[in-house]
PDB file of C-alpha atoms in Angstrom:
ATOM      1  CA  UNK H   1      75.643 136.769  82.284  1.00  0.00           C
ATOM      2  CA  UNK H   2      76.569 133.248  85.495  1.00  0.00           C
ATOM      3  CA  UNK H   3      75.946 129.762  84.919  1.00  0.00           C
ATOM      4  CA  UNK H   4      76.082 126.050  85.239  1.00  0.00           C
ATOM      5  CA  UNK H   5      78.755 124.441  82.635  1.00  0.00           C
ATOM      6  CA  UNK H   6      78.888 121.238  82.358  1.00  0.00           C
ATOM      7  CA  UNK H   7      81.975 118.671  81.494  1.00  0.00           C
ATOM      8  CA  UNK H   8      82.262 116.780  79.101  1.00  0.00           C
ATOM      9  CA  UNK H   9      79.248 117.275  76.426  1.00  0.00           C
ATOM     10  CA  UNK H  10      78.679 113.350  75.936  1.00  0.00           C
ATOM     11  CA  UNK H  11      80.560 109.873  77.006  1.00  0.00           C
ATOM     12  CA  UNK H  12      80.910 107.210  75.854  1.00  0.00           C
ATOM     13  CA  UNK H  13      82.233 104.381  78.271  1.00  0.00           C
ATOM     14  CA  UNK H  14      81.901 100.318  78.542  1.00  0.00           C
ATOM     15  CA  UNK H  15      80.093  98.340  81.052  1.00  0.00           C
ATOM     16  CA  UNK H  16      81.481  97.542  84.643  1.00  0.00           C
ATOM     17  CA  UNK H  17      84.353 101.554  84.102  1.00  0.00           C
ATOM     18  CA  UNK H  18      83.901 104.092  86.595  1.00  0.00           C
ATOM     19  CA  UNK H  19      82.608 107.338  85.473  1.00  0.00           C
ATOM     20  CA  UNK H  20      83.182 111.400  86.710  1.00  0.00           C
ATOM     21  CA  UNK H  21      80.448 113.990  85.620  1.00  0.00           C
ATOM     22  CA  UNK H  22      82.282 117.460  86.528  1.00  0.00           C
ATOM     23  CA  UNK H  23      80.045 120.660  86.629  1.00  0.00           C
ATOM     24  CA  UNK H  24      80.944 124.257  87.922  1.00  0.00           C
ATOM     25  CA  UNK H  25      78.547 125.711  89.730  1.00  0.00           C
ATOM     26  CA  UNK H  26      77.206 129.268  89.853  1.00  0.00           C
ATOM     27  CA  UNK H  27      80.505 130.641  92.259  1.00  0.00           C
ATOM     28  CA  UNK H  28      77.968 132.132  95.068  1.00  0.00           C
ATOM     29  CA  UNK H  29      75.523 129.214  95.275  1.00  0.00           C
ATOM     30  CA  UNK H  30      75.246 127.174  98.301  1.00  0.00           C
ATOM     31  CA  UNK H  31      73.018 123.850  97.278  1.00  0.00           C
ATOM     32  CA  UNK H  32      74.280 122.105  94.284  1.00  0.00           C
ATOM     33  CA  UNK H  33      71.811 119.057  92.827  1.00  0.00           C
ATOM     34  CA  UNK H  34      72.066 116.532  89.777  1.00  0.00           C
ATOM     35  CA  UNK H  35      69.315 114.860  88.070  1.00  0.00           C
ATOM     36  CA  UNK H  36      68.820 112.624  84.655  1.00  0.00           C
ATOM     37  CA  UNK H  37      66.892 112.471  81.871  1.00  0.00           C
ATOM     38  CA  UNK H  38      66.979 108.747  80.503  1.00  0.00           C
ATOM     39  CA  UNK H  39      65.640 109.513  77.150  1.00  0.00           C
ATOM     40  CA  UNK H  40      62.471 109.444  76.318  1.00  0.00           C
ATOM     41  CA  UNK H  41      61.301 109.996  80.837  1.00  0.00           C
ATOM     42  CA  UNK H  42      60.742 113.040  82.890  1.00  0.00           C
ATOM     43  CA  UNK H  43      64.217 114.360  85.008  1.00  0.00           C
ATOM     44  CA  UNK H  44      64.443 112.389  87.800  1.00  0.00           C
ATOM     45  CA  UNK H  45      66.519 113.661  90.599  1.00  0.00           C
ATOM     46  CA  UNK H  46      69.548 112.619  91.413  1.00  0.00           C
ATOM     47  CA  UNK H  47      71.420 114.281  95.359  1.00  0.00           C
ATOM     48  CA  UNK H  48      71.386 117.631  96.635  1.00  0.00           C
ATOM     49  CA  UNK H  49      74.461 118.939  98.500  1.00  0.00           C
ATOM     50  CA  UNK H  50      74.648 121.660 100.992  1.00  0.00           C
ATOM     51  CA  UNK H  51      77.165 122.718 103.140  1.00  0.00           C
ATOM     52  CA  UNK H  52      79.020 119.845 102.561  1.00  0.00           C
ATOM     53  CA  UNK H  53      77.102 116.708 102.629  1.00  0.00           C
ATOM     54  CA  UNK H  54      73.828 115.776 100.782  1.00  0.00           C
ATOM     55  CA  UNK H  55      71.220 116.782 101.667  1.00  0.00           C
ATOM     56  CA  UNK H  56      69.268 114.388 100.138  1.00  0.00           C
ATOM     57  CA  UNK H  57      69.099 111.747  98.295  1.00  0.00           C
ATOM     58  CA  UNK H  58      66.912 109.708  95.840  1.00  0.00           C
ATOM     59  CA  UNK H  59      65.895 106.374  95.753  1.00  0.00           C
ATOM     60  CA  UNK H  60      67.699 105.812  92.285  1.00  0.00           C
ATOM     61  CA  UNK H  61      70.951 107.020  93.843  1.00  0.00           C
ATOM     62  CA  UNK H  62      71.794 104.205  95.495  1.00  0.00           C
ATOM     63  CA  UNK H  63      75.484 102.676  96.338  1.00  0.00           C
ATOM     64  CA  UNK H  64      77.105 102.766  93.297  1.00  0.00           C
ATOM     65  CA  UNK H  65      76.534 106.871  92.998  1.00  0.00           C
ATOM     66  CA  UNK H  66      78.806 108.947  94.782  1.00  0.00           C
ATOM     67  CA  UNK H  67      78.769 112.700  95.211  1.00  0.00           C
ATOM     68  CA  UNK H  68      81.745 115.445  95.769  1.00  0.00           C
ATOM     69  CA  UNK H  69      83.089 119.235  96.239  1.00  0.00           C
ATOM     70  CA  UNK H  70      87.245 118.428  96.012  1.00  0.00           C
ATOM     71  CA  UNK H  71      87.699 122.110  95.557  1.00  0.00           C
ATOM     72  CA  UNK H  72      84.739 124.508  96.463  1.00  0.00           C
ATOM     73  CA  UNK H  73      84.827 124.954  92.371  1.00  0.00           C
ATOM     74  CA  UNK H  74      83.566 121.660  91.089  1.00  0.00           C
ATOM     75  CA  UNK H  75      80.972 119.515  91.817  1.00  0.00           C
ATOM     76  CA  UNK H  76      81.024 115.951  90.558  1.00  0.00           C
ATOM     77  CA  UNK H  77      79.018 113.094  90.228  1.00  0.00           C
ATOM     78  CA  UNK H  78      80.989 109.419  90.791  1.00  0.00           C
ATOM     79  CA  UNK H  79      79.165 106.690  89.457  1.00  0.00           C
ATOM     80  CA  UNK H  80      81.010 103.761  90.066  1.00  0.00           C
ATOM     81  CA  UNK H  81      80.467 100.459  87.561  1.00  0.00           C
ATOM     82  CA  UNK H  82      79.216 102.009  84.897  1.00  0.00           C
ATOM     83  CA  UNK H  83      75.196  99.677  83.845  1.00  0.00           C
ATOM     84  CA  UNK H  84      73.903  99.594  80.806  1.00  0.00           C
ATOM     85  CA  UNK H  85      70.696 101.482  82.348  1.00  0.00           C
ATOM     86  CA  UNK H  86      72.407 104.878  83.496  1.00  0.00           C
ATOM     87  CA  UNK H  87      72.532 105.349  79.924  1.00  0.00           C
ATOM     88  CA  UNK H  88      71.349 108.730  80.641  1.00  0.00           C
ATOM     89  CA  UNK H  89      70.920 113.265  79.867  1.00  0.00           C
ATOM     90  CA  UNK H  90      72.791 113.762  83.574  1.00  0.00           C
ATOM     91  CA  UNK H  91      72.028 117.561  84.219  1.00  0.00           C
ATOM     92  CA  UNK H  92      73.757 119.282  87.758  1.00  0.00           C
ATOM     93  CA  UNK H  93      72.287 122.305  89.154  1.00  0.00           C
ATOM     94  CA  UNK H  94      72.822 125.210  91.331  1.00  0.00           C
ATOM     95  CA  UNK H  95      70.630 127.635  93.363  1.00  0.00           C
ATOM     96  CA  UNK H  96      70.676 129.902  96.527  1.00  0.00           C
ATOM     97  CA  UNK H  97      69.999 133.003  95.472  1.00  0.00           C
ATOM     98  CA  UNK H  98      66.267 131.817  96.941  1.00  0.00           C
ATOM     99  CA  UNK H  99      63.586 134.770  98.389  1.00  0.00           C
ATOM    100  CA  UNK H 100      64.507 133.328 101.807  1.00  0.00           C
ATOM    101  CA  UNK H 101      61.416 135.087 102.721  1.00  0.00           C
ATOM    102  CA  UNK H 102      59.519 133.540 100.458  1.00  0.00           C
ATOM    103  CA  UNK H 103      60.658 129.884 100.868  1.00  0.00           C
ATOM    104  CA  UNK H 104      61.701 129.796  97.252  1.00  0.00           C
ATOM    105  CA  UNK H 105      64.099 128.190  95.474  1.00  0.00           C
ATOM    106  CA  UNK H 106      65.044 128.866  91.577  1.00  0.00           C
ATOM    107  CA  UNK H 107      67.357 126.216  90.658  1.00  0.00           C
ATOM    108  CA  UNK H 108      70.085 126.734  87.101  1.00  0.00           C
ATOM    109  CA  UNK H 109      70.991 124.376  85.337  1.00  0.00           C
ATOM    110  CA  UNK H 110      74.143 123.061  83.401  1.00  0.00           C
ATOM    111  CA  UNK H 111      74.178 122.031  79.484  1.00  0.00           C
ATOM    112  CA  UNK H 112      73.588 118.407  80.508  1.00  0.00           C
ATOM    113  CA  UNK H 113      75.976 115.751  80.116  1.00  0.00           C
ATOM    114  CA  UNK H 114      75.390 112.156  77.996  1.00  0.00           C
ATOM    115  CA  UNK H 115      75.805 109.144  79.140  1.00  0.00           C
ATOM    116  CA  UNK H 116      76.147 106.226  77.220  1.00  0.00           C
ATOM    117  CA  UNK H 117      77.237 103.168  78.262  1.00  0.00           C
ATOM    118  CA  UNK H 118      78.241 100.107  75.693  1.00  0.00           C
TER     119      UNK H 118
ATOM    120  CA  UNK K   1      52.844 113.362  98.034  1.00  0.00           C
ATOM    121  CA  UNK K   2      54.056 116.138  95.111  1.00  0.00           C
ATOM    122  CA  UNK K   3      53.420 115.542  90.871  1.00  0.00           C
ATOM    123  CA  UNK K   4      53.620 117.202  87.409  1.00  0.00           C
ATOM    124  CA  UNK K   5      51.619 115.950  85.416  1.00  0.00           C
ATOM    125  CA  UNK K   6      52.290 117.744  81.126  1.00  0.00           C
ATOM    126  CA  UNK K   7      49.384 116.845  78.790  1.00  0.00           C
ATOM    127  CA  UNK K   8      50.583 116.320  75.695  1.00  0.00           C
ATOM    128  CA  UNK K   9      54.241 115.056  74.467  1.00  0.00           C
ATOM    129  CA  UNK K  10      53.449 116.549  71.465  1.00  0.00           C
ATOM    130  CA  UNK K  11      52.485 119.588  70.507  1.00  0.00           C
ATOM    131  CA  UNK K  12      52.474 121.420  66.540  1.00  0.00           C
ATOM    132  CA  UNK K  13      50.797 125.677  65.965  1.00  0.00           C
ATOM    133  CA  UNK K  14      50.951 127.103  63.332  1.00  0.00           C
ATOM    134  CA  UNK K  15      53.902 130.631  62.931  1.00  0.00           C
ATOM    135  CA  UNK K  16      51.552 133.399  64.526  1.00  0.00           C
ATOM    136  CA  UNK K  17      48.765 131.224  65.888  1.00  0.00           C
ATOM    137  CA  UNK K  18      48.416 130.544  70.591  1.00  0.00           C
ATOM    138  CA  UNK K  19      50.147 128.435  72.056  1.00  0.00           C
ATOM    139  CA  UNK K  20      48.804 126.645  74.672  1.00  0.00           C
ATOM    140  CA  UNK K  21      51.285 123.572  76.856  1.00  0.00           C
ATOM    141  CA  UNK K  22      49.337 122.074  79.300  1.00  0.00           C
ATOM    142  CA  UNK K  23      49.687 121.323  82.979  1.00  0.00           C
ATOM    143  CA  UNK K  24      48.540 120.757  86.103  1.00  0.00           C
ATOM    144  CA  UNK K  25      50.032 119.464  89.521  1.00  0.00           C
ATOM    145  CA  UNK K  26      49.558 117.806  92.471  1.00  0.00           C
ATOM    146  CA  UNK K  27      51.162 118.938  95.689  1.00  0.00           C
ATOM    147  CA  UNK K  28      50.179 118.514  99.955  1.00  0.00           C
ATOM    148  CA  UNK K  29      52.405 121.985 100.812  1.00  0.00           C
ATOM    149  CA  UNK K  30      52.177 125.776  98.953  1.00  0.00           C
ATOM    150  CA  UNK K  31      53.765 124.716  95.503  1.00  0.00           C
ATOM    151  CA  UNK K  32      56.240 127.062  93.673  1.00  0.00           C
ATOM    152  CA  UNK K  33      55.714 126.532  89.633  1.00  0.00           C
ATOM    153  CA  UNK K  34      58.720 126.659  86.818  1.00  0.00           C
ATOM    154  CA  UNK K  35      58.381 126.739  83.557  1.00  0.00           C
ATOM    155  CA  UNK K  36      61.515 125.763  81.623  1.00  0.00           C
ATOM    156  CA  UNK K  37      63.232 125.460  77.681  1.00  0.00           C
ATOM    157  CA  UNK K  38      65.027 122.522  76.398  1.00  0.00           C
ATOM    158  CA  UNK K  39      66.396 123.355  72.397  1.00  0.00           C
ATOM    159  CA  UNK K  40      68.312 120.683  70.762  1.00  0.00           C
ATOM    160  CA  UNK K  41      72.080 119.918  72.588  1.00  0.00           C
ATOM    161  CA  UNK K  42      71.929 122.641  75.041  1.00  0.00           C
ATOM    162  CA  UNK K  43      70.602 122.643  78.518  1.00  0.00           C
ATOM    163  CA  UNK K  44      67.891 124.043  79.945  1.00  0.00           C
ATOM    164  CA  UNK K  45      66.780 127.785  80.520  1.00  0.00           C
ATOM    165  CA  UNK K  46      63.994 129.942  82.775  1.00  0.00           C
ATOM    166  CA  UNK K  47      60.745 130.703  80.920  1.00  0.00           C
ATOM    167  CA  UNK K  48      58.915 131.762  84.494  1.00  0.00           C
ATOM    168  CA  UNK K  49      57.759 130.798  87.649  1.00  0.00           C
ATOM    169  CA  UNK K  50      55.062 131.103  89.851  1.00  0.00           C
ATOM    170  CA  UNK K  51      56.073 131.913  93.711  1.00  0.00           C
ATOM    171  CA  UNK K  52      53.364 132.696  95.484  1.00  0.00           C
ATOM    172  CA  UNK K  53      52.705 136.080  94.591  1.00  0.00           C
ATOM    173  CA  UNK K  54      51.058 136.855  91.283  1.00  0.00           C
ATOM    174  CA  UNK K  55      49.163 134.595  89.482  1.00  0.00           C
ATOM    175  CA  UNK K  56      49.241 135.786  86.401  1.00  0.00           C
ATOM    176  CA  UNK K  57      53.687 135.285  85.857  1.00  0.00           C
ATOM    177  CA  UNK K  58      55.252 136.526  82.636  1.00  0.00           C
ATOM    178  CA  UNK K  59      58.649 135.459  81.545  1.00  0.00           C
ATOM    179  CA  UNK K  60      60.488 135.542  78.227  1.00  0.00           C
ATOM    180  CA  UNK K  61      59.989 135.505  74.876  1.00  0.00           C
ATOM    181  CA  UNK K  62      56.078 136.747  75.623  1.00  0.00           C
ATOM    182  CA  UNK K  63      55.242 133.815  77.575  1.00  0.00           C
ATOM    183  CA  UNK K  64      52.782 133.748  80.722  1.00  0.00           C
ATOM    184  CA  UNK K  65      51.453 131.377  82.888  1.00  0.00           C
ATOM    185  CA  UNK K  66      48.731 131.744  85.282  1.00  0.00           C
ATOM    186  CA  UNK K  67      48.634 129.550  88.205  1.00  0.00           C
ATOM    187  CA  UNK K  68      45.006 127.416  89.287  1.00  0.00           C
ATOM    188  CA  UNK K  69      44.955 126.989  92.815  1.00  0.00           C
ATOM    189  CA  UNK K  70      41.615 125.499  92.243  1.00  0.00           C
ATOM    190  CA  UNK K  71      41.914 124.137  88.217  1.00  0.00           C
ATOM    191  CA  UNK K  72      46.556 122.269  89.231  1.00  0.00           C
ATOM    192  CA  UNK K  73      46.836 123.932  86.620  1.00  0.00           C
ATOM    193  CA  UNK K  74      49.945 126.631  85.472  1.00  0.00           C
ATOM    194  CA  UNK K  75      49.329 125.870  81.323  1.00  0.00           C
ATOM    195  CA  UNK K  76      51.792 128.275  79.470  1.00  0.00           C
ATOM    196  CA  UNK K  77      51.289 130.345  77.583  1.00  0.00           C
ATOM    197  CA  UNK K  78      51.849 132.274  74.205  1.00  0.00           C
ATOM    198  CA  UNK K  79      49.288 134.867  72.306  1.00  0.00           C
ATOM    199  CA  UNK K  80      51.218 133.708  68.840  1.00  0.00           C
ATOM    200  CA  UNK K  81      54.392 131.371  68.201  1.00  0.00           C
ATOM    201  CA  UNK K  82      57.993 131.772  66.591  1.00  0.00           C
ATOM    202  CA  UNK K  83      59.044 129.157  64.535  1.00  0.00           C
ATOM    203  CA  UNK K  84      62.209 130.010  66.803  1.00  0.00           C
ATOM    204  CA  UNK K  85      59.885 129.066  69.656  1.00  0.00           C
ATOM    205  CA  UNK K  86      60.278 125.260  68.180  1.00  0.00           C
ATOM    206  CA  UNK K  87      61.134 123.456  71.302  1.00  0.00           C
ATOM    207  CA  UNK K  88      61.126 121.299  74.274  1.00  0.00           C
ATOM    208  CA  UNK K  89      59.276 122.609  77.251  1.00  0.00           C
ATOM    209  CA  UNK K  90      59.061 121.095  80.920  1.00  0.00           C
ATOM    210  CA  UNK K  91      56.444 122.136  83.856  1.00  0.00           C
ATOM    211  CA  UNK K  92      58.298 121.434  87.414  1.00  0.00           C
ATOM    212  CA  UNK K  93      57.082 121.740  91.281  1.00  0.00           C
ATOM    213  CA  UNK K  94      59.139 122.671  94.542  1.00  0.00           C
ATOM    214  CA  UNK K  95      58.098 124.104  97.995  1.00  0.00           C
ATOM    215  CA  UNK K  96      59.932 125.413 101.143  1.00  0.00           C
ATOM    216  CA  UNK K  97      63.538 125.968 100.687  1.00  0.00           C
ATOM    217  CA  UNK K  98      66.172 124.150  98.196  1.00  0.00           C
ATOM    218  CA  UNK K  99      63.736 121.659  98.010  1.00  0.00           C
ATOM    219  CA  UNK K 100      64.351 118.437  94.261  1.00  0.00           C
ATOM    220  CA  UNK K 101      62.114 119.753  91.385  1.00  0.00           C
ATOM    221  CA  UNK K 102      59.694 117.476  90.147  1.00  0.00           C
ATOM    222  CA  UNK K 103      59.328 117.961  86.160  1.00  0.00           C
ATOM    223  CA  UNK K 104      56.875 116.887  83.882  1.00  0.00           C
ATOM    224  CA  UNK K 105      57.543 114.568  81.355  1.00  0.00           C
ATOM    225  CA  UNK K 106      58.113 117.557  78.965  1.00  0.00           C
ATOM    226  CA  UNK K 107      56.302 118.380  75.855  1.00  0.00           C
ATOM    227  CA  UNK K 108      57.335 119.241  72.448  1.00  0.00           C
ATOM    228  CA  UNK K 109      56.168 122.674  70.336  1.00  0.00           C
ATOM    229  CA  UNK K 110      56.355 122.362  66.523  1.00  0.00           C
ATOM    230  CA  UNK K 111      56.109 125.615  65.086  1.00  0.00           C
ATOM    231  CA  UNK K 112      54.481 125.486  61.603  1.00  0.00           C
ATOM    232  CA  UNK K 113      55.719 127.570  58.863  1.00  0.00           C
TER     233      UNK K 113
END
């Protein structure tokens, strides 16, 4: 069964360093998302990406964050200068096989990358 | 505005007992509702979804949920809990086409032998 994969599973970094979190969405999906979950809190939407551009972003997704789909298979989240409060589990999701007539989408989630900023 | 509320961050049941995990939502547009399960160190696995067809939705592992518009609820149930059901459960809401998900804060289910 196709699945979304994410690497690394755990990333430890120093405050101020850049990190890149990688995701391989399901191959025929068209919509891509990043969410994060700070320990003990809700899963929060960060950004959605379609047709090689951001379609929506949350207020969390400031200038320190960027996303890219560099090669048609990977989908990356970059944090330019990490802060302590960026420590969280980051989930990638993809979708695009929804029933457009019915107007829903199902998002398939990866296993997450746990980012620890020291 | 959209939001999801899950009552009870921790629920504990005995093996064989009924599981009831509560989810209430607020949405200004017709919602699509999902339940996901997360086992330790794993991703979010879809249990079931409501997409405006049948209001009683059956999912994997014997779980089901009923969409009640009048109560703005989408509670998850299972008649008989198994030890393997111990996990964290998330209710989520979206609407329209390919929009973001709003998640509840999650409920950790503990199953006692």
